[in-house]
Amino acid sequence: MRWLLLLLGFCEVEPAPGVAGDFLELCRAAGRSPRRIKRTGEGRIRCVFFALEVRHVLEAAREQGILLRVTRRGGTPHFCGRVLRRPGLVAGLLLALALTVASRLFLFGVEITGNETVAAKELREELAAAGLRTGSFLPGLDTDAVAAALRRGDARIAYAAVNLQGTVARVQIREAREGESAGPRLPANLVAKSDGVITSPLVYEGRCLVQEGDVVRAGQLLASGLLDTENNGLRVTRAAGEILARTVHTYTVYVPFVYEEKCHTGREWSEISLLFFSLDRKVFKTTGKRVGRCDIIEKTEWLSVGGRELPIGFARTQYAEYVLTEARYTAEEALAKAYEELGACLFEESAARRVLSRRTETVVDGDGVTLICTVVAEENIAATVEFSIG
């Protein structure tokens, strides 16, 4: 009986003290059967009627002068009535239903496997440029074209395949090994990428055009991919090798005594956006519009279920306002700062060359400190430049 009450709806009533007997006699005379009768005190009871008959019970009690109090309503009809009185909730339920139906038509996630040195973030950006991203329309998605675009657009990738499993795209890649090309091997020359004096020309494919001691300029041809043979005539190849040369590089670092220093005002605010597929809608914002200069910290979190990322998430953007104030270095501080910046620059460049000698000149004037560093190094100056035969 309880499930029937929940299905059809019920109403619990309580007669006024002292009239419980009169109320039960009224129900018997009217042919109404109260259910789940229980005593709540001396001369007081509570009972339950179906929602369809309680109106008649209340009217009969009113005609007989019996005071009834409705203590509780429940069941499916009552729940549906409460929902329908909230248009926002109804709209949300309808939207959820529509999204559930439409979700089979859109891509929920992208999973990448096989990458070792290429960052997944870079691959996702390249896939998005090719048309594969969370929220892509599945019926219009050409996975073969996406894989081909990924191979053409990134020389680090030798193989790529995109497979759809439900609403998830699984991207399998294989990175190109050293000396391996992802596409067809076109003929190429070796060209100098900077001025220098040749110290060791090591050409193992193509025709070497320089020798030790030659002075070359940037853009000069070092090794040709055109070979003139006696038996087969002119043929083309892809010139390859290393052309080591002694090069000279000059680095200039200037640090002024007067500079602008960042000082935070203490005013901070944030924005929270709801992310659904590729849509971005702000749902929370504090303290008005952004003004002035700000440090910005962005953080995105996607919801996941069972280890699988869902296309629903939140993006939080934190703003911290600051102003620029004038500050001043002493001569010693400016010199230390200049050497710090010069060291960072030289460290970044040292991976591609072997330093033979270095000379640093310091110039101090009324405005700041200037370091002029001249570096003599040995490096591979050969750059591969492809060409076509037409």
CSV table of C-alpha atoms in Angstrom, one decimal:
chain,number,residue,atom,x,y,z
A,1,MET,CA,0.0,0.0,0.0
A,2,ARG,CA,2.9,2.4,0.7
A,3,TRP,CA,4.1,2.3,-2.9
A,4,LEU,CA,0.5,3.1,-4.0
A,5,LEU,CA,0.4,6.1,-1.7
A,6,LEU,CA,3.8,7.3,-3.2
A,7,LEU,CA,2.6,6.8,-6.7
A,8,LEU,CA,-0.8,8.5,-6.4
A,9,GLY,CA,0.1,11.0,-3.8
A,10,PHE,CA,-1.1,11.3,-0.2
A,11,CYS,CA,-2.0,13.8,2.4
A,12,GLU,CA,-1.7,13.4,6.2
A,13,VAL,CA,-4.3,15.2,8.4
A,14,GLU,CA,-4.7,15.7,12.1
A,15,PRO,CA,-8.1,16.5,13.7
A,16,ALA,CA,-8.3,19.1,16.5
A,17,PRO,CA,-8.0,17.7,20.0
A,18,GLY,CA,-11.1,16.0,21.3
A,19,VAL,CA,-12.9,15.5,17.9
A,20,ALA,CA,-11.0,12.4,16.8
A,21,GLY,CA,-14.0,10.1,17.4
A,22,ASP,CA,-16.4,12.5,15.5
A,23,PHE,CA,-13.9,12.6,12.6
A,24,LEU,CA,-13.6,8.9,12.3
A,25,GLU,CA,-17.4,8.6,12.4
A,26,LEU,CA,-17.6,11.2,9.6
A,27,CYS,CA,-15.2,9.2,7.5
A,28,ARG,CA,-17.2,6.0,8.0
A,29,ALA,CA,-20.5,7.8,7.0
A,30,ALA,CA,-18.8,9.3,3.9
A,31,GLY,CA,-17.3,6.1,2.8
A,32,ARG,CA,-13.7,7.3,3.2
A,33,SER,CA,-11.1,5.0,4.7
A,34,PRO,CA,-8.3,6.7,6.6
A,35,ARG,CA,-5.0,4.8,6.4
A,36,ARG,CA,-1.9,4.6,8.6
A,37,ILE,CA,-3.8,5.9,11.7
A,38,LYS,CA,-1.5,6.7,14.6
A,39,ARG,CA,-2.0,8.3,18.0
A,40,THR,CA,0.1,11.5,18.6
A,41,GLY,CA,-1.3,12.2,22.1
A,42,GLU,CA,-4.3,12.0,24.4
A,43,GLY,CA,-7.4,12.4,22.2
A,44,ARG,CA,-5.2,13.2,19.1
A,45,ILE,CA,-4.6,11.1,16.0
A,46,ARG,CA,-3.1,11.4,12.5
A,47,CYS,CA,-4.1,9.5,9.4
A,48,VAL,CA,-3.4,9.5,5.7
A,49,PHE,CA,-5.7,9.8,2.7
A,50,PHE,CA,-5.0,9.5,-1.1
A,51,ALA,CA,-4.5,12.9,-2.6
A,52,LEU,CA,-7.5,12.4,-4.9
A,53,GLU,CA,-9.9,12.0,-1.9
A,54,VAL,CA,-8.6,14.4,0.7
A,55,ARG,CA,-10.4,17.4,-0.8
A,56,HIS,CA,-13.7,15.6,-0.2
A,57,VAL,CA,-12.7,14.7,3.4
A,58,LEU,CA,-11.8,18.4,4.1
A,59,GLU,CA,-15.1,19.7,2.7
A,60,ALA,CA,-17.1,17.2,4.7
A,61,ALA,CA,-15.3,18.0,7.9
A,62,ARG,CA,-15.8,21.8,7.3
A,63,GLU,CA,-19.5,21.2,6.9
A,64,GLN,CA,-19.7,19.3,10.2
A,65,GLY,CA,-17.6,21.9,12.0
A,66,ILE,CA,-14.7,19.6,12.5
A,67,LEU,CA,-11.3,21.4,12.4
A,68,LEU,CA,-8.6,19.5,10.4
A,69,ARG,CA,-5.0,20.4,10.0
A,70,VAL,CA,-2.9,19.2,7.0
A,71,THR,CA,0.5,18.1,8.4
A,72,ARG,CA,2.2,16.6,5.4
A,73,ARG,CA,1.8,16.1,1.7
A,74,GLY,CA,3.8,13.8,-0.5
A,75,GLY,CA,4.0,11.4,-3.4
A,76,THR,CA,4.7,11.8,-7.1
A,77,PRO,CA,2.0,14.4,-7.9
A,78,HIS,CA,3.1,16.6,-5.0
A,79,PHE,CA,6.7,16.4,-6.1
A,80,CYS,CA,5.9,17.2,-9.8
A,81,GLY,CA,3.8,20.1,-8.6
A,82,ARG,CA,6.6,21.6,-6.7
A,83,VAL,CA,9.0,21.2,-9.6
A,84,LEU,CA,6.6,22.8,-12.1
A,85,ARG,CA,6.3,25.8,-9.7
A,86,ARG,CA,10.0,26.5,-10.3
A,87,PRO,CA,10.6,27.5,-13.9
A,88,GLY,CA,14.3,27.6,-13.5
A,89,LEU,CA,14.5,24.1,-12.3
A,90,VAL,CA,12.2,22.9,-15.1
A,91,ALA,CA,14.4,24.7,-17.7
A,92,GLY,CA,17.5,23.1,-16.2
A,93,LEU,CA,15.9,19.6,-16.4
A,94,LEU,CA,14.9,20.2,-20.0
A,95,LEU,CA,18.3,21.5,-20.9
A,96,ALA,CA,20.0,18.5,-19.2
A,97,LEU,CA,17.7,16.2,-21.2
A,98,ALA,CA,18.6,18.0,-24.4
A,99,LEU,CA,22.3,17.9,-23.7
A,100,THR,CA,22.1,14.2,-22.9
A,101,VAL,CA,20.5,13.5,-26.3
A,102,ALA,CA,22.9,15.8,-28.1
A,103,SER,CA,26.0,14.6,-26.3
A,104,ARG,CA,26.3,11.7,-28.7
A,105,LEU,CA,26.9,14.2,-31.5
A,106,PHE,CA,29.9,15.9,-29.9
A,107,LEU,CA,33.4,15.0,-28.9
A,108,PHE,CA,33.8,14.6,-25.2
A,109,GLY,CA,37.5,14.2,-24.9
A,110,VAL,CA,40.9,13.7,-26.7
A,111,GLU,CA,43.4,11.1,-25.4
A,112,ILE,CA,47.0,11.1,-26.8
A,113,THR,CA,49.4,8.2,-26.6
A,114,GLY,CA,52.9,7.6,-28.0
A,115,ASN,CA,54.4,11.0,-27.4
A,116,GLU,CA,57.7,11.0,-25.6
A,117,THR,CA,59.4,14.3,-26.1
A,118,VAL,CA,56.6,16.3,-27.7
A,119,ALA,CA,54.4,17.9,-25.0
A,120,ALA,CA,50.7,16.8,-25.0
A,121,LYS,CA,49.7,20.5,-24.7
A,122,GLU,CA,51.4,21.3,-28.0
A,123,LEU,CA,49.8,18.3,-29.7
A,124,ARG,CA,46.3,19.4,-28.4
A,125,GLU,CA,46.9,22.9,-29.9
A,126,GLU,CA,47.9,21.4,-33.3
A,127,LEU,CA,44.9,19.0,-33.2
A,128,ALA,CA,42.6,21.9,-32.4
A,129,ALA,CA,44.0,23.9,-35.4
A,130,ALA,CA,43.3,20.8,-37.5
A,131,GLY,CA,39.7,20.7,-36.3
A,132,LEU,CA,39.9,18.1,-33.5
A,133,ARG,CA,39.0,19.5,-30.1
A,134,THR,CA,36.6,18.9,-27.2
A,135,GLY,CA,33.2,19.8,-28.5
A,136,SER,CA,33.8,19.0,-32.2
A,137,PHE,CA,30.8,17.9,-34.2
A,138,LEU,CA,31.3,14.2,-34.7
A,139,PRO,CA,29.3,13.7,-38.0
A,140,GLY,CA,31.5,16.4,-39.6
A,141,LEU,CA,34.8,15.2,-38.3
A,142,ASP,CA,37.3,13.7,-40.8
A,143,THR,CA,39.8,11.8,-38.7
A,144,ASP,CA,42.0,10.9,-41.6
A,145,ALA,CA,42.4,14.5,-42.6
A,146,VAL,CA,43.2,15.5,-39.0
A,147,ALA,CA,45.9,12.8,-38.8
A,148,ALA,CA,47.4,13.9,-42.2
A,149,ALA,CA,47.4,17.6,-41.1
A,150,LEU,CA,49.2,16.7,-37.8
A,151,ARG,CA,51.9,14.8,-39.8
A,152,ARG,CA,52.4,17.6,-42.3
A,153,GLY,CA,52.4,20.4,-39.7
A,154,ASP,CA,54.9,18.9,-37.2
A,155,ALA,CA,58.2,17.4,-38.5
A,156,ARG,CA,58.7,15.7,-35.1
A,157,ILE,CA,55.9,13.3,-35.8
A,158,ALA,CA,56.5,10.4,-38.2
A,159,TYR,CA,53.1,8.7,-37.7
A,160,ALA,CA,49.7,9.8,-36.5
A,161,ALA,CA,46.3,8.1,-36.4
A,162,VAL,CA,43.0,9.2,-35.0
A,163,ASN,CA,40.4,6.6,-33.9
A,164,LEU,CA,36.9,7.5,-32.5
A,165,GLN,CA,35.6,5.3,-29.7
A,166,GLY,CA,32.2,6.6,-28.9
A,167,THR,CA,32.6,10.3,-28.0
A,168,VAL,CA,36.3,10.0,-27.3
A,169,ALA,CA,39.1,10.5,-29.9
A,170,ARG,CA,42.2,8.4,-29.3
A,171,VAL,CA,45.2,9.9,-31.0
A,172,GLN,CA,48.2,7.6,-31.5
A,173,ILE,CA,51.5,9.1,-32.6
A,174,ARG,CA,55.1,8.0,-33.2
A,175,GLU,CA,57.8,10.5,-33.0
A,176,ALA,CA,60.3,10.8,-35.8
A,177,ARG,CA,63.8,9.5,-34.8
A,178,GLU,CA,67.0,11.4,-35.6
A,179,GLY,CA,67.5,11.4,-39.3
A,180,GLU,CA,63.9,10.2,-40.0
A,181,SER,CA,61.6,12.4,-42.0
A,182,ALA,CA,57.8,12.4,-41.5
A,183,GLY,CA,57.2,13.3,-45.2
A,184,PRO,CA,58.8,12.7,-48.5
A,185,ARG,CA,62.5,13.5,-48.6
A,186,LEU,CA,63.0,16.5,-50.9
A,187,PRO,CA,66.4,17.5,-52.3
A,188,ALA,CA,68.3,20.1,-50.3
A,189,ASN,CA,71.4,22.2,-50.1
A,190,LEU,CA,73.5,23.1,-47.0
A,191,VAL,CA,73.6,26.9,-46.6
A,192,ALA,CA,75.6,29.0,-44.0
A,193,LYS,CA,73.4,30.5,-41.3
A,194,SER,CA,76.1,32.9,-40.1
A,195,ASP,CA,79.4,34.3,-41.0
A,196,GLY,CA,82.5,32.3,-40.1
A,197,VAL,CA,85.8,30.7,-41.0
A,198,ILE,CA,85.6,27.0,-41.9
A,199,THR,CA,87.4,24.7,-39.5
A,200,SER,CA,86.1,21.3,-40.4
A,201,PRO,CA,83.7,20.5,-43.3
A,202,LEU,CA,82.1,17.1,-42.7
A,203,VAL,CA,79.7,16.4,-45.6
A,204,TYR,CA,78.5,12.9,-46.0
A,205,GLU,CA,75.8,13.5,-48.6
A,206,GLY,CA,76.0,15.9,-51.5
A,207,ARG,CA,78.9,17.9,-53.0
A,208,CYS,CA,81.0,20.0,-50.6
A,209,LEU,CA,81.8,23.5,-51.9
A,210,VAL,CA,84.1,24.7,-49.1
A,211,GLN,CA,87.3,23.7,-47.4
A,212,GLU,CA,89.2,24.4,-44.1
A,213,GLY,CA,90.2,28.1,-43.8
A,214,ASP,CA,87.6,29.5,-46.2
A,215,VAL,CA,85.7,32.6,-45.1
A,216,VAL,CA,82.0,32.3,-45.7
A,217,ARG,CA,79.1,34.7,-45.3
A,218,ALA,CA,75.6,34.0,-44.0
A,219,GLY,CA,73.5,32.6,-46.9
A,220,GLN,CA,76.5,31.2,-48.8
A,221,LEU,CA,76.1,27.7,-50.3
A,222,LEU,CA,78.2,25.2,-48.4
A,223,ALA,CA,77.2,21.9,-49.9
A,224,SER,CA,75.1,21.3,-53.0
A,225,GLY,CA,72.3,18.7,-53.5
A,226,LEU,CA,73.0,18.8,-57.3
A,227,LEU,CA,75.5,16.2,-58.4
A,228,ASP,CA,77.0,16.0,-61.9
A,229,THR,CA,78.1,12.4,-62.6
A,230,GLU,CA,79.9,11.2,-65.7
A,231,ASN,CA,77.7,8.1,-66.2
A,232,ASN,CA,74.3,9.2,-65.1
A,233,GLY,CA,74.5,13.0,-65.7
A,234,LEU,CA,72.9,15.4,-63.4
A,235,ARG,CA,71.1,14.0,-60.3
A,236,VAL,CA,69.7,15.4,-57.1
A,237,THR,CA,70.2,14.4,-53.5
A,238,ARG,CA,69.6,15.7,-50.0
A,239,ALA,CA,72.9,17.3,-48.8
A,240,ALA,CA,73.7,16.4,-45.2
A,241,GLY,CA,76.5,16.9,-42.8
A,242,GLU,CA,78.1,19.3,-40.4
A,243,ILE,CA,80.1,22.3,-41.4
A,244,LEU,CA,82.1,23.5,-38.4
A,245,ALA,CA,83.3,27.1,-38.4
A,246,ARG,CA,84.8,29.6,-36.1
A,247,THR,CA,82.3,32.4,-35.5
A,248,VAL,CA,82.2,35.7,-33.6
A,249,HIS,CA,79.2,36.8,-31.7
A,250,THR,CA,78.7,40.1,-29.8
A,251,TYR,CA,76.2,40.5,-26.9
A,252,THR,CA,75.3,43.8,-25.4
A,253,VAL,CA,73.5,44.1,-22.1
A,254,TYR,CA,72.4,47.5,-20.7
A,255,VAL,CA,71.1,48.1,-17.2
A,256,PRO,CA,69.9,51.6,-16.3
A,257,PHE,CA,70.4,53.0,-12.8
A,258,VAL,CA,66.8,54.2,-12.7
A,259,TYR,CA,64.1,51.5,-13.4
A,260,GLU,CA,60.4,50.9,-12.7
A,261,GLU,CA,59.6,48.5,-9.9
A,262,LYS,CA,56.3,46.6,-9.6
A,263,CYS,CA,54.4,47.2,-6.3
A,264,HIS,CA,51.1,45.4,-5.6
A,265,THR,CA,48.3,47.5,-4.2
A,266,GLY,CA,46.7,44.7,-2.3
A,267,ARG,CA,43.5,44.9,-4.5
A,268,GLU,CA,42.7,41.4,-5.8
A,269,TRP,CA,39.6,40.0,-7.5
A,270,SER,CA,38.7,36.9,-9.5
A,271,GLU,CA,36.4,35.6,-12.2
A,272,ILE,CA,35.1,32.1,-12.4
A,273,SER,CA,33.8,30.8,-15.8
A,274,LEU,CA,31.9,27.7,-16.6
A,275,LEU,CA,33.4,25.7,-19.4
A,276,PHE,CA,31.2,23.5,-21.5
A,277,PHE,CA,32.9,22.0,-24.5
A,278,SER,CA,34.4,25.0,-26.2
A,279,LEU,CA,31.9,27.5,-24.6
A,280,ASP,CA,33.0,29.9,-21.9
A,281,ARG,CA,30.5,31.6,-19.7
A,282,LYS,CA,31.3,33.7,-16.6
A,283,VAL,CA,29.2,32.5,-13.6
A,284,PHE,CA,30.9,34.5,-10.8
A,285,LYS,CA,32.7,37.8,-10.7
A,286,THR,CA,33.9,39.9,-7.8
A,287,THR,CA,34.4,43.7,-7.3
A,288,GLY,CA,33.6,45.1,-10.6
A,289,LYS,CA,35.7,45.8,-13.7
A,290,ARG,CA,39.4,45.3,-14.1
A,291,VAL,CA,41.3,48.6,-14.1
A,292,GLY,CA,45.0,49.5,-14.3
A,293,ARG,CA,47.8,47.0,-14.5
A,294,CYS,CA,47.3,43.5,-13.1
A,295,ASP,CA,49.1,40.2,-12.7
A,296,ILE,CA,46.9,37.5,-14.0
A,297,ILE,CA,46.9,33.8,-12.9
A,298,GLU,CA,44.7,31.5,-14.8
A,299,LYS,CA,43.7,27.9,-13.7
A,300,THR,CA,41.4,25.5,-15.5
A,301,GLU,CA,40.0,22.3,-13.9
A,302,TRP,CA,37.9,19.8,-15.9
A,303,LEU,CA,35.5,17.4,-14.1
A,304,SER,CA,36.2,13.7,-14.4
A,305,VAL,CA,34.4,10.5,-13.7
A,306,GLY,CA,36.2,7.2,-13.3
A,307,GLY,CA,39.5,8.7,-14.6
A,308,ARG,CA,37.8,10.0,-17.8
A,309,GLU,CA,37.7,13.8,-18.3
A,310,LEU,CA,34.3,15.3,-18.9
A,311,PRO,CA,33.7,18.3,-21.2
A,312,ILE,CA,32.6,20.4,-18.2
A,313,GLY,CA,34.9,22.4,-16.1
A,314,PHE,CA,35.7,25.7,-14.4
A,315,ALA,CA,38.2,28.3,-15.3
A,316,ARG,CA,39.4,30.6,-12.5
A,317,THR,CA,41.2,33.9,-13.3
A,318,GLN,CA,42.8,35.7,-10.4
A,319,TYR,CA,43.8,39.4,-10.8
A,320,ALA,CA,46.3,41.3,-8.6
A,321,GLU,CA,46.6,45.0,-9.2
A,322,TYR,CA,49.9,46.7,-9.1
A,323,VAL,CA,51.5,50.1,-9.8
A,324,LEU,CA,54.9,50.9,-11.2
A,325,THR,CA,57.1,53.0,-9.0
A,326,GLU,CA,60.5,54.5,-9.7
A,327,ALA,CA,63.5,52.7,-8.1
A,328,ARG,CA,67.3,53.1,-8.4
A,329,TYR,CA,70.2,50.7,-8.6
A,330,THR,CA,73.6,51.5,-7.1
A,331,ALA,CA,76.5,51.1,-9.5
A,332,GLU,CA,77.4,47.7,-7.8
A,333,GLU,CA,73.8,46.4,-8.1
A,334,ALA,CA,73.5,47.5,-11.7
A,335,LEU,CA,76.8,45.8,-12.6
A,336,ALA,CA,75.7,42.6,-10.8
A,337,LYS,CA,72.3,42.7,-12.6
A,338,ALA,CA,74.1,43.2,-16.0
A,339,TYR,CA,76.4,40.2,-15.4
A,340,GLU,CA,73.3,38.1,-14.4
A,341,GLU,CA,71.5,38.9,-17.6
A,342,LEU,CA,74.6,38.3,-19.7
A,343,GLY,CA,75.2,34.9,-18.0
A,344,ALA,CA,71.6,33.8,-18.8
A,345,CYS,CA,72.0,34.8,-22.4
A,346,LEU,CA,75.4,33.0,-22.8
A,347,PHE,CA,74.0,29.9,-21.1
A,348,GLU,CA,71.1,29.8,-23.5
A,349,GLU,CA,73.4,30.1,-26.5
A,350,SER,CA,76.2,27.7,-25.3
A,351,ALA,CA,74.2,24.5,-26.0
A,352,ALA,CA,74.7,24.9,-29.7
A,353,ARG,CA,78.4,25.9,-29.8
A,354,ARG,CA,81.8,25.4,-28.2
A,355,VAL,CA,83.2,28.6,-26.7
A,356,LEU,CA,86.9,29.2,-27.7
A,357,SER,CA,87.4,32.6,-26.1
A,358,ARG,CA,85.4,35.4,-24.5
A,359,ARG,CA,86.1,39.1,-23.8
A,360,THR,CA,83.9,41.4,-21.9
A,361,GLU,CA,84.1,45.3,-21.8
A,362,THR,CA,82.3,47.3,-19.1
A,363,VAL,CA,81.1,50.9,-19.8
A,364,VAL,CA,79.7,52.9,-17.0
A,365,ASP,CA,78.1,56.3,-17.6
A,366,GLY,CA,75.6,58.6,-15.8
A,367,ASP,CA,72.6,56.6,-16.9
A,368,GLY,CA,73.6,53.0,-16.3
A,369,VAL,CA,76.0,50.1,-16.9
A,370,THR,CA,76.7,48.5,-20.3
A,371,LEU,CA,78.4,45.1,-20.9
A,372,ILE,CA,79.8,44.3,-24.3
A,373,CYS,CA,80.8,40.7,-24.6
A,374,THR,CA,82.6,39.3,-27.7
A,375,VAL,CA,82.5,35.5,-27.9
A,376,VAL,CA,84.6,33.4,-30.4
A,377,ALA,CA,83.1,29.9,-30.8
A,378,GLU,CA,83.1,26.9,-33.0
A,379,GLU,CA,79.7,25.7,-34.2
A,380,ASN,CA,77.9,23.9,-37.0
A,381,ILE,CA,76.7,26.7,-39.3
A,382,ALA,CA,75.1,24.4,-41.9
A,383,ALA,CA,71.3,24.9,-42.4
A,384,THR,CA,69.3,22.5,-44.6
A,385,VAL,CA,67.4,24.4,-47.3
A,386,GLU,CA,65.1,22.2,-49.5
A,387,PHE,CA,64.6,22.9,-53.2
A,388,SER,CA,62.4,21.5,-55.9
A,389,ILE,CA,63.2,20.4,-59.5
A,390,GLY,CA,60.5,21.8,-61.9
